Structures are given as C-alpha cells and as structure tokens.
PDB file of C-alpha atoms in Angstrom:
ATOM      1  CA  UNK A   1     141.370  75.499  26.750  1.00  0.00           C
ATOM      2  CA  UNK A   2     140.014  78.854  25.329  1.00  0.00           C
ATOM      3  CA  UNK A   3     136.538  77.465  26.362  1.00  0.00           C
ATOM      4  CA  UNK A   4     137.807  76.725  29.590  1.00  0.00           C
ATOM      5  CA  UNK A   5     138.860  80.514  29.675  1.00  0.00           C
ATOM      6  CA  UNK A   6     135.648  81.830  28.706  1.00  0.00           C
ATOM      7  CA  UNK A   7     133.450  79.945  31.381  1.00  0.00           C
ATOM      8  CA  UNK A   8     135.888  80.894  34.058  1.00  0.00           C
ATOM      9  CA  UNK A   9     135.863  84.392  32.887  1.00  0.00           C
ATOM     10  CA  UNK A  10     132.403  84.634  32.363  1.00  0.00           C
ATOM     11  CA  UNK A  11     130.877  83.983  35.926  1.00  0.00           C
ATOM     12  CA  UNK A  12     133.558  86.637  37.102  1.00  0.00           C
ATOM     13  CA  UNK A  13     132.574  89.020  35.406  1.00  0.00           C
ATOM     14  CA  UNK A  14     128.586  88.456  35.510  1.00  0.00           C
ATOM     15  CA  UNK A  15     129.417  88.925  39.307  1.00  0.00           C
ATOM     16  CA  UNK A  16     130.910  92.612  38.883  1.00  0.00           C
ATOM     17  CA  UNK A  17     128.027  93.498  37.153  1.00  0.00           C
ATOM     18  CA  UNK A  18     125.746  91.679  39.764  1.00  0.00           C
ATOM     19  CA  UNK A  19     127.451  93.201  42.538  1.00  0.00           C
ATOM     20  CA  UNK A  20     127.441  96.777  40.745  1.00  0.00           C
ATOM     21  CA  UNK A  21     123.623  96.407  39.624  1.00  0.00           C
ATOM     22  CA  UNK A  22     123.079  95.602  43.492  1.00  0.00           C
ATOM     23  CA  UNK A  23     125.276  98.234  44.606  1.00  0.00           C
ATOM     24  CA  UNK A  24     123.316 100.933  42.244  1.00  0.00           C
ATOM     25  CA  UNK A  25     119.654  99.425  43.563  1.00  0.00           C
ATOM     26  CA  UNK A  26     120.851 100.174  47.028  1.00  0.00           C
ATOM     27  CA  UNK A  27     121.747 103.772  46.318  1.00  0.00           C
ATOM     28  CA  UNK A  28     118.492 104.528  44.482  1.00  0.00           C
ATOM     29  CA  UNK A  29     116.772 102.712  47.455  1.00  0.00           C
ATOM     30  CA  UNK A  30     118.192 104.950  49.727  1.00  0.00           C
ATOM     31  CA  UNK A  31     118.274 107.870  47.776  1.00  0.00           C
ATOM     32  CA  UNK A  32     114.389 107.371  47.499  1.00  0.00           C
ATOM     33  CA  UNK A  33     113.849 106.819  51.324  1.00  0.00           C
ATOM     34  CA  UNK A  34     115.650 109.638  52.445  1.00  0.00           C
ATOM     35  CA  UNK A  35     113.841 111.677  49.312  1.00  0.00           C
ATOM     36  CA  UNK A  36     110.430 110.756  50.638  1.00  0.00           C
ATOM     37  CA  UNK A  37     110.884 111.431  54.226  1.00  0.00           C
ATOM     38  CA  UNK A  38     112.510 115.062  53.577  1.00  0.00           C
ATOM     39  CA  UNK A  39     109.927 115.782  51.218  1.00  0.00           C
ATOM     40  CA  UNK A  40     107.059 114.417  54.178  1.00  0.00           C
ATOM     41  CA  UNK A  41     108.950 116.737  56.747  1.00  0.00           C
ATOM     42  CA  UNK A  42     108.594 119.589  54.334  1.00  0.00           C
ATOM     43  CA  UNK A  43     105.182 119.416  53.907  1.00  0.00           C
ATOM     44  CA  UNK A  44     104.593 119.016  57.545  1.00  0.00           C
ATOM     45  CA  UNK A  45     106.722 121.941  58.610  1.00  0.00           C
ATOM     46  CA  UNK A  46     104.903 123.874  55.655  1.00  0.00           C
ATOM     47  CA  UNK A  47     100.776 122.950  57.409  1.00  0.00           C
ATOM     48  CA  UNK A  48     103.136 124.289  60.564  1.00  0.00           C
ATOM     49  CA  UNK A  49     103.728 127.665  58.996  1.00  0.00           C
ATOM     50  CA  UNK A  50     100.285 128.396  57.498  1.00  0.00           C
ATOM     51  CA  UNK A  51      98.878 126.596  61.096  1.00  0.00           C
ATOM     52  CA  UNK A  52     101.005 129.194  62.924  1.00  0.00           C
ATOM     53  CA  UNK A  53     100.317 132.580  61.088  1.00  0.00           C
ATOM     54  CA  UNK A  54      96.369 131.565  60.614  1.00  0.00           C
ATOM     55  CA  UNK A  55      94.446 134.844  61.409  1.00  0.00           C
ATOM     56  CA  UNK A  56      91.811 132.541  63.998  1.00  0.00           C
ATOM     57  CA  UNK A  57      94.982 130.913  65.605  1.00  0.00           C
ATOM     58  CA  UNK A  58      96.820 134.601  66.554  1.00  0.00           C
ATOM     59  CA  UNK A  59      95.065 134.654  70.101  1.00  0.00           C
ATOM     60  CA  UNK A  60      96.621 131.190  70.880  1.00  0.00           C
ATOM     61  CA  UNK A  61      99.983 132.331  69.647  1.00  0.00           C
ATOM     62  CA  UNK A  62      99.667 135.539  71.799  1.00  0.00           C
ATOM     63  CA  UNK A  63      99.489 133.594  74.986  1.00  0.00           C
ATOM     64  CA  UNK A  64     101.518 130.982  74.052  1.00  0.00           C
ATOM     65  CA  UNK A  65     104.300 133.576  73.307  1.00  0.00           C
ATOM     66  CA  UNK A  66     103.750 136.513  76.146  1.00  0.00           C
ATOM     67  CA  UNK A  67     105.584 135.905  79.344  1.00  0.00           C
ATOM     68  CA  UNK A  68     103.836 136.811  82.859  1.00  0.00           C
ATOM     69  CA  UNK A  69     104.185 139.776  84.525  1.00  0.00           C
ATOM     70  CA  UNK A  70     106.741 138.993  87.164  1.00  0.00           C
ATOM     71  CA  UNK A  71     104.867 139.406  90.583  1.00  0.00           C
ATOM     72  CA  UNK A  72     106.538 142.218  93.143  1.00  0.00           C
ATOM     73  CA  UNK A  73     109.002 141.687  95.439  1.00  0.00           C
ATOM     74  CA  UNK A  74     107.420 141.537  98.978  1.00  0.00           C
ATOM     75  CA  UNK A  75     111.142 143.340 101.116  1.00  0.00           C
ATOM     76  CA  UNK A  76     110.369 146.192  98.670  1.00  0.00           C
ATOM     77  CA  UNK A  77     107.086 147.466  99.653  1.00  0.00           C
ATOM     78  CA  UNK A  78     107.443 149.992 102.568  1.00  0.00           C
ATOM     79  CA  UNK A  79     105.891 148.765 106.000  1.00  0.00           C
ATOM     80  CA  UNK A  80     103.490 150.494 108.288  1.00  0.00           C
ATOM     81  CA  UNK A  81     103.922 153.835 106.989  1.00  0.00           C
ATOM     82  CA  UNK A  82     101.055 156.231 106.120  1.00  0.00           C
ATOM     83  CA  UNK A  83      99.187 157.298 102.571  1.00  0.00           C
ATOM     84  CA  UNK A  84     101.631 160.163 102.078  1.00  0.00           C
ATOM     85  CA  UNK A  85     104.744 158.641 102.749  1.00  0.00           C
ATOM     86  CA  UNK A  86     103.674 155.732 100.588  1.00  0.00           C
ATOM     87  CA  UNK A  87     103.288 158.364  98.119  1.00  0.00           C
ATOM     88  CA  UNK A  88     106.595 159.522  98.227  1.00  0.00           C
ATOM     89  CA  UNK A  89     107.893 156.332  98.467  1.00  0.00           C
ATOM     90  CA  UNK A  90     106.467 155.275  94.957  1.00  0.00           C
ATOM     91  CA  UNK A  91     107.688 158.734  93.595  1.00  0.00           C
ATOM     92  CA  UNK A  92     111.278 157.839  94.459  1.00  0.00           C
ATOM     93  CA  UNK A  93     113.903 155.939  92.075  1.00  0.00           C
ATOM     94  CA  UNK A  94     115.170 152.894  93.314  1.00  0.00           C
ATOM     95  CA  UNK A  95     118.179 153.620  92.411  1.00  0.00           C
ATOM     96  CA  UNK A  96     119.156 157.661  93.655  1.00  0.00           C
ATOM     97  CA  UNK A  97     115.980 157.639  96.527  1.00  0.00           C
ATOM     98  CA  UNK A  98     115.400 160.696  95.123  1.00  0.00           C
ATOM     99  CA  UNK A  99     112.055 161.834  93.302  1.00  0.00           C
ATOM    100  CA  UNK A 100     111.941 160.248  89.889  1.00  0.00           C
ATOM    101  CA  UNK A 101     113.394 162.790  87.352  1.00  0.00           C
ATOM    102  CA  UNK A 102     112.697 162.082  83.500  1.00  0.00           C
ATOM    103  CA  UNK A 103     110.492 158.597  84.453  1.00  0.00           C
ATOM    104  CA  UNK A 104     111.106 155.650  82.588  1.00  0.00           C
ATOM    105  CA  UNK A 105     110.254 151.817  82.990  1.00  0.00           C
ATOM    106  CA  UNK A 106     112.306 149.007  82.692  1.00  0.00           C
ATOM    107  CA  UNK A 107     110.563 146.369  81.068  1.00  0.00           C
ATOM    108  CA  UNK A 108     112.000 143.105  82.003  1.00  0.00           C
ATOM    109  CA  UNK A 109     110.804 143.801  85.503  1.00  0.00           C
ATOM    110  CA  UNK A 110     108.535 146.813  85.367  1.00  0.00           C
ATOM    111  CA  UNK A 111     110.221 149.155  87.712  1.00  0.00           C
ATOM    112  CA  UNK A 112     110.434 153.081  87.296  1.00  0.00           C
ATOM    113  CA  UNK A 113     113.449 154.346  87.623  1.00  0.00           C
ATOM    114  CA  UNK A 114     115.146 157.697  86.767  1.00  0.00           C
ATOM    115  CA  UNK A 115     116.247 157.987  82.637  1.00  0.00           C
ATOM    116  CA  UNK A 116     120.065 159.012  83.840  1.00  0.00           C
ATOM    117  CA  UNK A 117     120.020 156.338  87.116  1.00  0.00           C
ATOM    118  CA  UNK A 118     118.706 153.191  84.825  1.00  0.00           C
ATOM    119  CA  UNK A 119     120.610 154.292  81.677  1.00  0.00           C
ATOM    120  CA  UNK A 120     123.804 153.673  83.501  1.00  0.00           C
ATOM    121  CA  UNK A 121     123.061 150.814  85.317  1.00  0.00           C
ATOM    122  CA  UNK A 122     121.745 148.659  82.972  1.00  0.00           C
ATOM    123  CA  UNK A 123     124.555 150.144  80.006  1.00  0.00           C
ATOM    124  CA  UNK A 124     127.408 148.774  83.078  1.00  0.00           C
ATOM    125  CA  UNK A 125     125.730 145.784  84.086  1.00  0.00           C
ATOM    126  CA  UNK A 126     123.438 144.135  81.862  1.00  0.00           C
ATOM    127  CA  UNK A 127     120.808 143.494  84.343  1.00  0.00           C
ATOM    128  CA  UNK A 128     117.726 145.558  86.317  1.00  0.00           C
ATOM    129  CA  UNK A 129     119.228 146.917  89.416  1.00  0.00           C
ATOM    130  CA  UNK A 130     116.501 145.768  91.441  1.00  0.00           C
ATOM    131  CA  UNK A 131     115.550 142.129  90.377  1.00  0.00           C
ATOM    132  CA  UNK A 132     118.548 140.960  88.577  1.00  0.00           C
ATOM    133  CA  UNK A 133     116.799 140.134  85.470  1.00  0.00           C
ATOM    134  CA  UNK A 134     118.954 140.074  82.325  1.00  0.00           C
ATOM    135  CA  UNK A 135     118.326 143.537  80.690  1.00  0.00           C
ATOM    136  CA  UNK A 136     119.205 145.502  77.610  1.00  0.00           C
ATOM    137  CA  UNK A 137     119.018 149.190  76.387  1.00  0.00           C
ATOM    138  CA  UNK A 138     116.323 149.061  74.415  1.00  0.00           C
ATOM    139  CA  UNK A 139     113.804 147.932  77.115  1.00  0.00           C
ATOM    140  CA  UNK A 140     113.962 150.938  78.712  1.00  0.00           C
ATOM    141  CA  UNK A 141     110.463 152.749  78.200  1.00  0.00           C
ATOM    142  CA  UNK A 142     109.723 156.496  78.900  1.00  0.00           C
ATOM    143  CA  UNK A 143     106.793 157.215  81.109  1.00  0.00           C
ATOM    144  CA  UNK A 144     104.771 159.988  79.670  1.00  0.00           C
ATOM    145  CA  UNK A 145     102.676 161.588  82.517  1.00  0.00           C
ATOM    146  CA  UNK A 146      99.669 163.707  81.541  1.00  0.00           C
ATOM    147  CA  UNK A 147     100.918 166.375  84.521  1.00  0.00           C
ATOM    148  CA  UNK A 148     104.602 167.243  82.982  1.00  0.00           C
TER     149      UNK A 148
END
C-alpha cells in the first residue's frame, strides 16, 4: 500500500516541477526576446542620434527642418496705382493704415506691422492679423532701419 502511495505521489509531483521548470523556461525565453529587441532598438536609435547631429549631415537637417517662406497674398498687393503710392502703401501698417511707427515683423507670416498695432493683436488673438497663421509673442521681430 505505502508503495502504492509513493508511485501515485511521485508522478504528481514530478509534474509540478515539470510544469514549473516549463513555466520558468518560458519566462527566461521571453525575458530574453524582449531583452534583445530593446537592446537592438537602442542601438539603432543611438546610430540615429550620432547620424543626426553629424557635422557633414547639418545641411540636410537644415532643409529638412526649415519651413518655406509662405508666398504673398495676391488681394493684398495694391492695383494700378503709381511708384509713389506703392511706396506709401508698403510704408503703412496693416493693421492702423497709418505709416509704420516702431517697425517690427511678424515671423510666422513676414508682415511689418506697427510694435503697439501687432503687440495687441497677436497678445488678444493668438494669430497674425493678416494671414491667420497661429502666432505667439515671441515671433515678433524689430526692424532696425539704417535711416532712424
């Protein structure tokens, strides 16, 4: 009977230590798998970084990176009107029609406008008065003219 015991006992427990060896190969198994593709991503994404900031590649990153100029809108430019008065009309701020006092460009959509006019705009609204482009603050530019 105690024999009997044993053998039935045995093959139970040989399984729980089957199914728990199997259980641990599976983890390691994975645990290596996911370990070796991490560790293959890393390195790639590392030849990315030194690819990227690579003094001969800086040109390519430059145009990759610089938006174009937006072109200008065609129902602003004045028609049939003479030299002067085109003059005068580039002199003006969008924005008062008034000469432009204190110049300064907004960068998103390279417009001049006047410091005060564009200041208050853009701090209300967000956006260049004349295009609509998102805008911020800080890409307001100050004009420096060689006559003033």
């Amino acid at each position: 009977m105690e024999l009997r015991e044993e053998s039935e006992r045995g093959p139970i427990g040989g399984s729980l230590l089957h199914r728990t060896w199997h259980l641990l190969s599976q983890a390691t198994r994975g645990l290596a798998v996911s370990l070796s593709t991490t560790l293959s991503l890393g390195v790639f994404f590392l030849q990315f970084l030194e690819w990227w900031y690579s003094s001969e590649n800086q040109s390519t990153v430059k145009t990759l990176t610089s938006l174009p100029a937006p072109p200008p809108p065609l129902h602003l430019q004045p028609a049939n009107q003479s030299a002067a008065e085109c003059e005068r009309y580039f002199q003006t701020c969008p924005l008062c029609h008034r000469p432009r006092t204190n110049a300064t460009v907004l960068s998103t959509s390279g417009f001049v406008f006047c410091y005060r006019c564009v200041y208050t705009y853009v701090k209300a609204h967000r956006r260049c008065p004349v295009t609509g482009y998102p805008s911020e603050l800080q890409q307001l530019i100050k004009i420096y003219c060689p006559e003033s």
